[in-house]
mmCIF file with all atom_site columns, C-alpha atoms in Angstrom:
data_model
loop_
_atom_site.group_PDB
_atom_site.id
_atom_site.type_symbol
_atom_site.label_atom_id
_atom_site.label_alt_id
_atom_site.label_comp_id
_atom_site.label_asym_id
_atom_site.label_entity_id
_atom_site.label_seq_id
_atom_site.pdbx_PDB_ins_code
_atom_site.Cartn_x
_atom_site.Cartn_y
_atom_site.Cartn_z
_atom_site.occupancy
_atom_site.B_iso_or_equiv
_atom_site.pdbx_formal_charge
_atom_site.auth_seq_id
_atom_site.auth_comp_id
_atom_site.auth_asym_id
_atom_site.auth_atom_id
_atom_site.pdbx_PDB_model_num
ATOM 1   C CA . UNK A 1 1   ? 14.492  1.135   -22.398 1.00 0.00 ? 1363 UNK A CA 1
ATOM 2   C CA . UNK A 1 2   ? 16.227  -1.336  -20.414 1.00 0.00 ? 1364 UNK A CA 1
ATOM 3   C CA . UNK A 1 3   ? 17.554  1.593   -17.295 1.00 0.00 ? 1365 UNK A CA 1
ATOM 4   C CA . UNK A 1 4   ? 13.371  2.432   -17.693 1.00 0.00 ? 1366 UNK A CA 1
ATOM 5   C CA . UNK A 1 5   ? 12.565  -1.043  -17.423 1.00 0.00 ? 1367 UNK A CA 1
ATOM 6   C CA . UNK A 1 6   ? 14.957  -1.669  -13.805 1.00 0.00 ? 1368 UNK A CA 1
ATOM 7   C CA . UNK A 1 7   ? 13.463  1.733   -12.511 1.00 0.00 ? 1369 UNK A CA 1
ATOM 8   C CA . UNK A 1 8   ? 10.005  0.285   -12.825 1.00 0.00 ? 1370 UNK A CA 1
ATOM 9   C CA . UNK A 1 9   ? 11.080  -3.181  -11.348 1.00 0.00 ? 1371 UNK A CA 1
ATOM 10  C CA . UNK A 1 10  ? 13.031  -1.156  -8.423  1.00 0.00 ? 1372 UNK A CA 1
ATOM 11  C CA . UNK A 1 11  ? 9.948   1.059   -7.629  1.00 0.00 ? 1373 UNK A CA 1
ATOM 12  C CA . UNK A 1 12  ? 7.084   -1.089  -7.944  1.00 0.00 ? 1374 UNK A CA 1
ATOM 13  C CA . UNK A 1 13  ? 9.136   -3.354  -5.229  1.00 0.00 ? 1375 UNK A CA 1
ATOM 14  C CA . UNK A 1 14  ? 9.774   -0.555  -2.830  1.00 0.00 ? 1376 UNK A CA 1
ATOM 15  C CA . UNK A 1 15  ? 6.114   0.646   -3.964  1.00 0.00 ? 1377 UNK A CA 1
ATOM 16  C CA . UNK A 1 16  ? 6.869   3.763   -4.263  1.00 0.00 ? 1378 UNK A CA 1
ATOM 17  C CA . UNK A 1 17  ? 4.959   4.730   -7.756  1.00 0.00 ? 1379 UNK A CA 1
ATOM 18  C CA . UNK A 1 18  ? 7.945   6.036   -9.749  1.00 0.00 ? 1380 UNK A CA 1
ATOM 19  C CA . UNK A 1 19  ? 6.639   9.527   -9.919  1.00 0.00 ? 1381 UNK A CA 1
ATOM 20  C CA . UNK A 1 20  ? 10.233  10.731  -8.555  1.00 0.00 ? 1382 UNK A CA 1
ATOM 21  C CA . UNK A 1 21  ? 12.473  8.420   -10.596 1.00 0.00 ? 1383 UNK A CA 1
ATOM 22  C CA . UNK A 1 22  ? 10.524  8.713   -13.901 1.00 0.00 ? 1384 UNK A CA 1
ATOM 23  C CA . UNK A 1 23  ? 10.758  11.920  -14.442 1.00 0.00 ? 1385 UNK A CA 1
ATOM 24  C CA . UNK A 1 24  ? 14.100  12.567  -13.831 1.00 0.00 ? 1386 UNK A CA 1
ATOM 25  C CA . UNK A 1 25  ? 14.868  9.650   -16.369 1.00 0.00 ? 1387 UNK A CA 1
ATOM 26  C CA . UNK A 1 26  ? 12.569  11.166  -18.937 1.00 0.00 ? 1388 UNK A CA 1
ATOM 27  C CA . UNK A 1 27  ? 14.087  14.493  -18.943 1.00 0.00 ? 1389 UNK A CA 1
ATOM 28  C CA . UNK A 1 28  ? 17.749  13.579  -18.718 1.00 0.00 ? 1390 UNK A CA 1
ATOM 29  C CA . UNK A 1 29  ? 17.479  9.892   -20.407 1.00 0.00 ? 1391 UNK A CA 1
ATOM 30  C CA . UNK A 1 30  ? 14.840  10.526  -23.031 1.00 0.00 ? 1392 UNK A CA 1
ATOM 31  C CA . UNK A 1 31  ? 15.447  14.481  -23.183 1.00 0.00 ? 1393 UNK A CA 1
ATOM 32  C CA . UNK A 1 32  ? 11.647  15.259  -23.173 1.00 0.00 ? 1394 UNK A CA 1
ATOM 33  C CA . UNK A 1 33  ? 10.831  18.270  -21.764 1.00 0.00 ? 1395 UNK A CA 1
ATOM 34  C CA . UNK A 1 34  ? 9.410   18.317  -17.755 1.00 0.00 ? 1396 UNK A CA 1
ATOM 35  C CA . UNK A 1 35  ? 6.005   18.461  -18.820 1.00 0.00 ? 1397 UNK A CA 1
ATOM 36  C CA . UNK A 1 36  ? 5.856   15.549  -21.274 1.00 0.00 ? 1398 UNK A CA 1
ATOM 37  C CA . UNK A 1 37  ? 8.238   13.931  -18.416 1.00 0.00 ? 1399 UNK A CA 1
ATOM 38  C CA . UNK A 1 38  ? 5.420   14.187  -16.022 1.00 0.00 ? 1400 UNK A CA 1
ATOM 39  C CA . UNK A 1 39  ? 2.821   12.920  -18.523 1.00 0.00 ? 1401 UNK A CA 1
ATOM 40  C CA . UNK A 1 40  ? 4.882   9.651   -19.527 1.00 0.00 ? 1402 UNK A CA 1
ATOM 41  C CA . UNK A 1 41  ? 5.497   8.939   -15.558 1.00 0.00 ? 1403 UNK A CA 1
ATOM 42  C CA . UNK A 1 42  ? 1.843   8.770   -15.439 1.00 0.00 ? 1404 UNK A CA 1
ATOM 43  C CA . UNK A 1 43  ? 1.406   6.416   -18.130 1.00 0.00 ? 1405 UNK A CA 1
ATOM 44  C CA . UNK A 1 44  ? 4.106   4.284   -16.646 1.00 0.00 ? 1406 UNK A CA 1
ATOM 45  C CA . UNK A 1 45  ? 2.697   3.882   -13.086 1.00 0.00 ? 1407 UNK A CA 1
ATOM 46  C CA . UNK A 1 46  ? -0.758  3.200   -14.901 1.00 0.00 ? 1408 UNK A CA 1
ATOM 47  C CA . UNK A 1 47  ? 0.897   0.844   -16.363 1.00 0.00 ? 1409 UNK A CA 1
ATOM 48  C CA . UNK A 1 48  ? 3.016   -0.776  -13.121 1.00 0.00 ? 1410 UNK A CA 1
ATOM 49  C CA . UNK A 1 49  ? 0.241   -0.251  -11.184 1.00 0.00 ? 1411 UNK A CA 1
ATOM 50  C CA . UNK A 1 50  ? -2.263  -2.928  -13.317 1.00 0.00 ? 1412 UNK A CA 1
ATOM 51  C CA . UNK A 1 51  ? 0.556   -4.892  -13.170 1.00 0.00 ? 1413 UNK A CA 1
ATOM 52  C CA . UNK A 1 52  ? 0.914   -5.149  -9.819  1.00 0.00 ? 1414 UNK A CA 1
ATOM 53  C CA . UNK A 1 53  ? -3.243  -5.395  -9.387  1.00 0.00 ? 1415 UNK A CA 1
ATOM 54  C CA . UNK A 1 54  ? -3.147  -8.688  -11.284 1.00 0.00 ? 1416 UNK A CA 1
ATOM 55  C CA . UNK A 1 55  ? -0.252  -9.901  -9.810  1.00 0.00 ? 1417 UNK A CA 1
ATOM 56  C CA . UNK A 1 56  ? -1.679  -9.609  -5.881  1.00 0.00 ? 1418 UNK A CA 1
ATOM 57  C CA . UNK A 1 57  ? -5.331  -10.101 -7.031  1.00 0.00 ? 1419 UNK A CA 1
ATOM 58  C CA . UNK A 1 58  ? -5.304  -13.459 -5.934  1.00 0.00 ? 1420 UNK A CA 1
ATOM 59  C CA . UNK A 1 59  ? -2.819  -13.684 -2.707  1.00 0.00 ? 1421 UNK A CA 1
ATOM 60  C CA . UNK A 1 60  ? -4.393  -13.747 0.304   1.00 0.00 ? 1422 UNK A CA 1
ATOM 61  C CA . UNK A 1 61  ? -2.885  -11.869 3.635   1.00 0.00 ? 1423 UNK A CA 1
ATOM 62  C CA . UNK A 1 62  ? -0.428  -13.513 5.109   1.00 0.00 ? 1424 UNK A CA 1
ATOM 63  C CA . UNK A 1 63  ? -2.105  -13.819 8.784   1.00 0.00 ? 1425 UNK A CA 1
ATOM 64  C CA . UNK A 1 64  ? -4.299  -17.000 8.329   1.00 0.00 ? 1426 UNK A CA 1
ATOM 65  C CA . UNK A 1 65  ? -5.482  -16.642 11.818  1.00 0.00 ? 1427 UNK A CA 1
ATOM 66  C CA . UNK A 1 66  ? -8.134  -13.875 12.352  1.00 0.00 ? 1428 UNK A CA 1
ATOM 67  C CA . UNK A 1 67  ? -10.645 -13.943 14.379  1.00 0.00 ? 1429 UNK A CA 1
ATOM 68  C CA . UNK A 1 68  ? -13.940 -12.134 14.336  1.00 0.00 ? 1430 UNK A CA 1
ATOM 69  C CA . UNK A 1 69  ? -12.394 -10.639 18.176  1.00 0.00 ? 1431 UNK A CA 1
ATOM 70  C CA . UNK A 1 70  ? -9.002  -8.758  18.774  1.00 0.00 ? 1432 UNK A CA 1
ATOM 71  C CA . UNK A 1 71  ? -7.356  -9.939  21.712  1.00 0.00 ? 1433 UNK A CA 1
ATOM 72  C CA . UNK A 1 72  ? -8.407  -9.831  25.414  1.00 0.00 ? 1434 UNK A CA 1
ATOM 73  C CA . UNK A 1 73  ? -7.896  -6.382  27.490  1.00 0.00 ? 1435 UNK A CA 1
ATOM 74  C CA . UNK A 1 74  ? -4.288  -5.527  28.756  1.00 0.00 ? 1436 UNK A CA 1
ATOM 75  C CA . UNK A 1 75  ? -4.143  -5.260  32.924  1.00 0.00 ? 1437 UNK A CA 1
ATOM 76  C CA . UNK A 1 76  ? -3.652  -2.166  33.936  1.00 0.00 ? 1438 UNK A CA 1
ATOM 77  C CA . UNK A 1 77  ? -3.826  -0.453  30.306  1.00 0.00 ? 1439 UNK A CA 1
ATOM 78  C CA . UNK A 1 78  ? -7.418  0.554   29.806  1.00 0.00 ? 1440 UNK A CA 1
ATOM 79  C CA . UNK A 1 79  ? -8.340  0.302   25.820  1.00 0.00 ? 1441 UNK A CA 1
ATOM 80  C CA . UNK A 1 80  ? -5.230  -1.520  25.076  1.00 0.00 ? 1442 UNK A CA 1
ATOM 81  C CA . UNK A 1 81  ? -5.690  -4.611  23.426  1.00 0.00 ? 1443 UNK A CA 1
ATOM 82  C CA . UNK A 1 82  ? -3.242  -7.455  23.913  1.00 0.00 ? 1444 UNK A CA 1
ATOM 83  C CA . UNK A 1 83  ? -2.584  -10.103 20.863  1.00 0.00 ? 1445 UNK A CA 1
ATOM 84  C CA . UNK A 1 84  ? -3.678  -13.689 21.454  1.00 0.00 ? 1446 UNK A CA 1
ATOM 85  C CA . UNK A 1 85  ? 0.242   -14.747 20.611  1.00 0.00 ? 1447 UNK A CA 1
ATOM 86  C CA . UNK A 1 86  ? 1.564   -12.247 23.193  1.00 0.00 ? 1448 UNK A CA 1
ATOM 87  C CA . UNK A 1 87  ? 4.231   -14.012 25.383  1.00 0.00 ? 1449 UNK A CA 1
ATOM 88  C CA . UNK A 1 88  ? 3.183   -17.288 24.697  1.00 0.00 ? 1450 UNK A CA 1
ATOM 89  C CA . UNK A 1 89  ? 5.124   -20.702 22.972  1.00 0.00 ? 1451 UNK A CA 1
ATOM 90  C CA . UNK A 1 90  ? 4.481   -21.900 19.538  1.00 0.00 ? 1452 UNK A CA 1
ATOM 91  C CA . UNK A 1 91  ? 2.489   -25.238 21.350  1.00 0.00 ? 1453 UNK A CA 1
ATOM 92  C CA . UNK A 1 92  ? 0.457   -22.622 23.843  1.00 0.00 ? 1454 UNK A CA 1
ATOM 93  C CA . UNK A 1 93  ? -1.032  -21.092 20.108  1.00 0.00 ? 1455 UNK A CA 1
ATOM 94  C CA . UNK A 1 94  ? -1.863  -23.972 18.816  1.00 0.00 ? 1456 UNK A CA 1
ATOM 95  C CA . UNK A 1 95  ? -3.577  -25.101 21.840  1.00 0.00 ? 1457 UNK A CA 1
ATOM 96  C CA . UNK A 1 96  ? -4.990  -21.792 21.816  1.00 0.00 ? 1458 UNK A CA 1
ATOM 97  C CA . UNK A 1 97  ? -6.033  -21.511 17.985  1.00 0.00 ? 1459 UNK A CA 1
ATOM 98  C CA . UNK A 1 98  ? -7.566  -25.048 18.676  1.00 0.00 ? 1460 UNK A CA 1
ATOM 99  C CA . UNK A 1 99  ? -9.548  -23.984 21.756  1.00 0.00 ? 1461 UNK A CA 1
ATOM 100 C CA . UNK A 1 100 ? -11.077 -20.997 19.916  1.00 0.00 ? 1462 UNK A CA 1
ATOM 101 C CA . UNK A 1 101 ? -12.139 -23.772 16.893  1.00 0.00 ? 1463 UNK A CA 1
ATOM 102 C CA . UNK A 1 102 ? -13.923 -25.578 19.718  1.00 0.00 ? 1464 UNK A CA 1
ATOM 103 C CA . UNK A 1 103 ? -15.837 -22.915 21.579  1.00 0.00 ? 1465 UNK A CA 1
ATOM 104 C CA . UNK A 1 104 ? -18.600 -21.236 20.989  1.00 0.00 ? 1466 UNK A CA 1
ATOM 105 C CA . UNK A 1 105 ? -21.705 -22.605 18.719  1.00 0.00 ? 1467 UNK A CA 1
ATOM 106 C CA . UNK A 1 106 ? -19.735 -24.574 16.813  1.00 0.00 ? 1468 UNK A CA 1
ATOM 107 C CA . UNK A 1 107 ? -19.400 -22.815 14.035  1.00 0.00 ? 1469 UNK A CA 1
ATOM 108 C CA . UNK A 1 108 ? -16.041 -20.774 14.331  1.00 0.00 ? 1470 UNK A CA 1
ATOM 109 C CA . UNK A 1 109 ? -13.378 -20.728 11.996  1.00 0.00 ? 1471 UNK A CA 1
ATOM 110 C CA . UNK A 1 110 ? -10.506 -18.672 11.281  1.00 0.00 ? 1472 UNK A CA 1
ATOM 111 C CA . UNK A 1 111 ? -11.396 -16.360 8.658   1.00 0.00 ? 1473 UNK A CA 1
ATOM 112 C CA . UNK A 1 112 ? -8.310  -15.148 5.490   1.00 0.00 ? 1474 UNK A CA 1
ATOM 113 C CA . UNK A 1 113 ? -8.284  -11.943 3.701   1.00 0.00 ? 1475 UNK A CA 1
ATOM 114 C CA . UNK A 1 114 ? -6.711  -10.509 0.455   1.00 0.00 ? 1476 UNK A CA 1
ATOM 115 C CA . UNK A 1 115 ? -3.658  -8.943  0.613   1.00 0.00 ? 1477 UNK A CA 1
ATOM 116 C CA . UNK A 1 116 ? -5.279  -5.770  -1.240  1.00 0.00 ? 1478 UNK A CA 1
ATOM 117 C CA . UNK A 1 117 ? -7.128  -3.639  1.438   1.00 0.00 ? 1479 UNK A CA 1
ATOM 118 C CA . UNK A 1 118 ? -9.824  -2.979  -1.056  1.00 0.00 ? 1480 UNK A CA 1
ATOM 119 C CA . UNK A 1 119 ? -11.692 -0.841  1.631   1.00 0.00 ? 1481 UNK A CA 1
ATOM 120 C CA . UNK A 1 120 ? -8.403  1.477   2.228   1.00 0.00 ? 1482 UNK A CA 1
ATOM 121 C CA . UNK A 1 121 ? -8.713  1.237   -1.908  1.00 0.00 ? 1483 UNK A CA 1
ATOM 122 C CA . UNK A 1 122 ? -12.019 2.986   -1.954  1.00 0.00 ? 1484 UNK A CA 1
ATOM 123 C CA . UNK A 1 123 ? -11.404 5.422   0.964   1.00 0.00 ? 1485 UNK A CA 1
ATOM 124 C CA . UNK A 1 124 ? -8.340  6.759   -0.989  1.00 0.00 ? 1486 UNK A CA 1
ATOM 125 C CA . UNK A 1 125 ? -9.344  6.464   -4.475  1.00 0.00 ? 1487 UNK A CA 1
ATOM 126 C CA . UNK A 1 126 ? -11.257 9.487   -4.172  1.00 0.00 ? 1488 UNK A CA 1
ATOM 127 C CA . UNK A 1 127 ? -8.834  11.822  -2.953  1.00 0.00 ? 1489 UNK A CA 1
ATOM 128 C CA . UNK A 1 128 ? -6.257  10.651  -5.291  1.00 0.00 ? 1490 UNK A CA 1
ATOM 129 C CA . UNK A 1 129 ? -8.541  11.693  -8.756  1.00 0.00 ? 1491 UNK A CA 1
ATOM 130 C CA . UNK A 1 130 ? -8.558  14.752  -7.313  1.00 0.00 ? 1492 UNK A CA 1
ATOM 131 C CA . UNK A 1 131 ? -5.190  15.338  -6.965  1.00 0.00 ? 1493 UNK A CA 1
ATOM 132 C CA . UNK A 1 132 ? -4.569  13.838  -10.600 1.00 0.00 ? 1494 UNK A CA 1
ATOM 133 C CA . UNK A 1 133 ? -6.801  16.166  -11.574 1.00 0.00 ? 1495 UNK A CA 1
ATOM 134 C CA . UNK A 1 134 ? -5.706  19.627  -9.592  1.00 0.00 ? 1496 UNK A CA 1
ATOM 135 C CA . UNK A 1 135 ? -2.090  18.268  -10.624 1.00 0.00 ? 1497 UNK A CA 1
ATOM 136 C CA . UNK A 1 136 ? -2.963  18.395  -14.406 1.00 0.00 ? 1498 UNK A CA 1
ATOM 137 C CA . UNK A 1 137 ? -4.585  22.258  -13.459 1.00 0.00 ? 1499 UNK A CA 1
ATOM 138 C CA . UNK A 1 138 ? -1.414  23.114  -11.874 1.00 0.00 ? 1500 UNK A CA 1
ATOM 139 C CA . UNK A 1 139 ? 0.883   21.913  -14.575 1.00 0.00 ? 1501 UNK A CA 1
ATOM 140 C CA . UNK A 1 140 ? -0.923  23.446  -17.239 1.00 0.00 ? 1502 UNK A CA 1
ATOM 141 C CA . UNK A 1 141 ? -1.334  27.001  -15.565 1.00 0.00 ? 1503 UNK A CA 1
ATOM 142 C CA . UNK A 1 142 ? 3.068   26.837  -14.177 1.00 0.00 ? 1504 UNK A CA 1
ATOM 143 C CA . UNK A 1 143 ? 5.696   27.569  -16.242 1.00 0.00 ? 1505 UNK A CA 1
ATOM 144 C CA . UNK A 1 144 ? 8.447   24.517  -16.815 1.00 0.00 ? 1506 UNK A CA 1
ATOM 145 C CA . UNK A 1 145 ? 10.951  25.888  -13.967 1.00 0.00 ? 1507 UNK A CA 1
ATOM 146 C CA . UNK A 1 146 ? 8.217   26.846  -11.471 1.00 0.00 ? 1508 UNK A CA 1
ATOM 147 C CA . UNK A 1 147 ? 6.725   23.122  -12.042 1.00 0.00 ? 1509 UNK A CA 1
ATOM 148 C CA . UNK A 1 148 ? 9.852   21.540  -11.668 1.00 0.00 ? 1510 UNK A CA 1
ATOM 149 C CA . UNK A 1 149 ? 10.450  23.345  -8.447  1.00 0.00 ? 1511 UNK A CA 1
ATOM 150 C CA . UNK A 1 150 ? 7.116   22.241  -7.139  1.00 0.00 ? 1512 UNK A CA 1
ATOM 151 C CA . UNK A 1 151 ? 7.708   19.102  -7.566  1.00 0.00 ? 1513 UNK A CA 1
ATOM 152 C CA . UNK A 1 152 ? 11.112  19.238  -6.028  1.00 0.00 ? 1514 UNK A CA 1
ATOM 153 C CA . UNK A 1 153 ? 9.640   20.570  -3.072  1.00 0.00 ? 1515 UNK A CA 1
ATOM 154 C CA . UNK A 1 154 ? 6.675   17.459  -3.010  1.00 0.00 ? 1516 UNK A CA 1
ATOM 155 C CA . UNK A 1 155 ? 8.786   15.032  -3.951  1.00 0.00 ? 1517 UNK A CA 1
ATOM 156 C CA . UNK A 1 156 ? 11.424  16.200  -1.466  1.00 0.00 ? 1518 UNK A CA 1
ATOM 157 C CA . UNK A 1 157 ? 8.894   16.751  1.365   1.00 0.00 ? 1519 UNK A CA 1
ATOM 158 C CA . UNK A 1 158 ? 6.973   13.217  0.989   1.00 0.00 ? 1520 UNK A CA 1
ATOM 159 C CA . UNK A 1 159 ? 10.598  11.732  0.911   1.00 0.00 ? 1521 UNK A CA 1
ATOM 160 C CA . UNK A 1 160 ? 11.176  13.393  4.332   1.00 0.00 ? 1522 UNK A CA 1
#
């Protein structure tokens, strides 16, 4: 419990799921056979994952500074953007983050933004129930070697 506990500290830091550290530990640790291996991971990134949601609901990104533009157009780059800080002193900001509060109708302000991309959230969710889902298909339909060595071959290739 406690080697399952640190592997789920050490990948929910890096934020790297656990797929490819829990199962290892379930088969060799626990002794449960690849497929209930796989099935536990799941229920153990479910479980770091909430965690993690509740933790970072309510942080905010750690650029306070955003404006509603980008930057202003880089000389000689055409559709490159340069950032308002680029080459310039901590007082020439602040002038500059001052100047931008001024202008306008009156009514700018620096806008904040949580730390969860909730849009990248929704764009990915998607994709990712599907692969839950073709996974479960595929584990089902493989025998235990031939599912081990397709996840060797994922886990090794997204490690890559």
């Amino acid at each position: 419990a406690i080697v399952w506990f640190l592997a789920a500290g050490v990948a929910t830091a890096c934020g790297v799921g656990g797929g490819g550290i829990y199962v290892p530990l379930g088969i060799l640790l626990l002794r449960f056979p690849p497929k209930a291996a796989s099935g536990l991971s799941q229920a153990s990134i479910f479980g770091a994952s909430l965690g993690g949601l509740v933790v970072n609901l309510r942080n905010r990104h750690p650029d306070e500074f955003v404006r509603d533009t980008k930057g202003s157009p880089l000389e000689g780059h055409p559709g490159k953007i340069a950032p308002y800080e680029k080459d310039s002193t901590k007082a020439e900001i602040e002038e500059d983050r001052e100047r931008y509060l001024r202008g306008g109708d009156g009514n700018r302000r620096f806008y904040t933004r949580p730390i969860i991309d909730y849009d990248m959230a929704l764009f990915l969710a998607p994709m990712e129930m599907a692969g839950a889902v073709l996974g479960v298909i595929v584990q089902r339909l493989f025998p235990d070697w031939l599912f081990l060595s397709f996840a060797a071959l994922i886990l090794a290739f997204t490690s890559y």
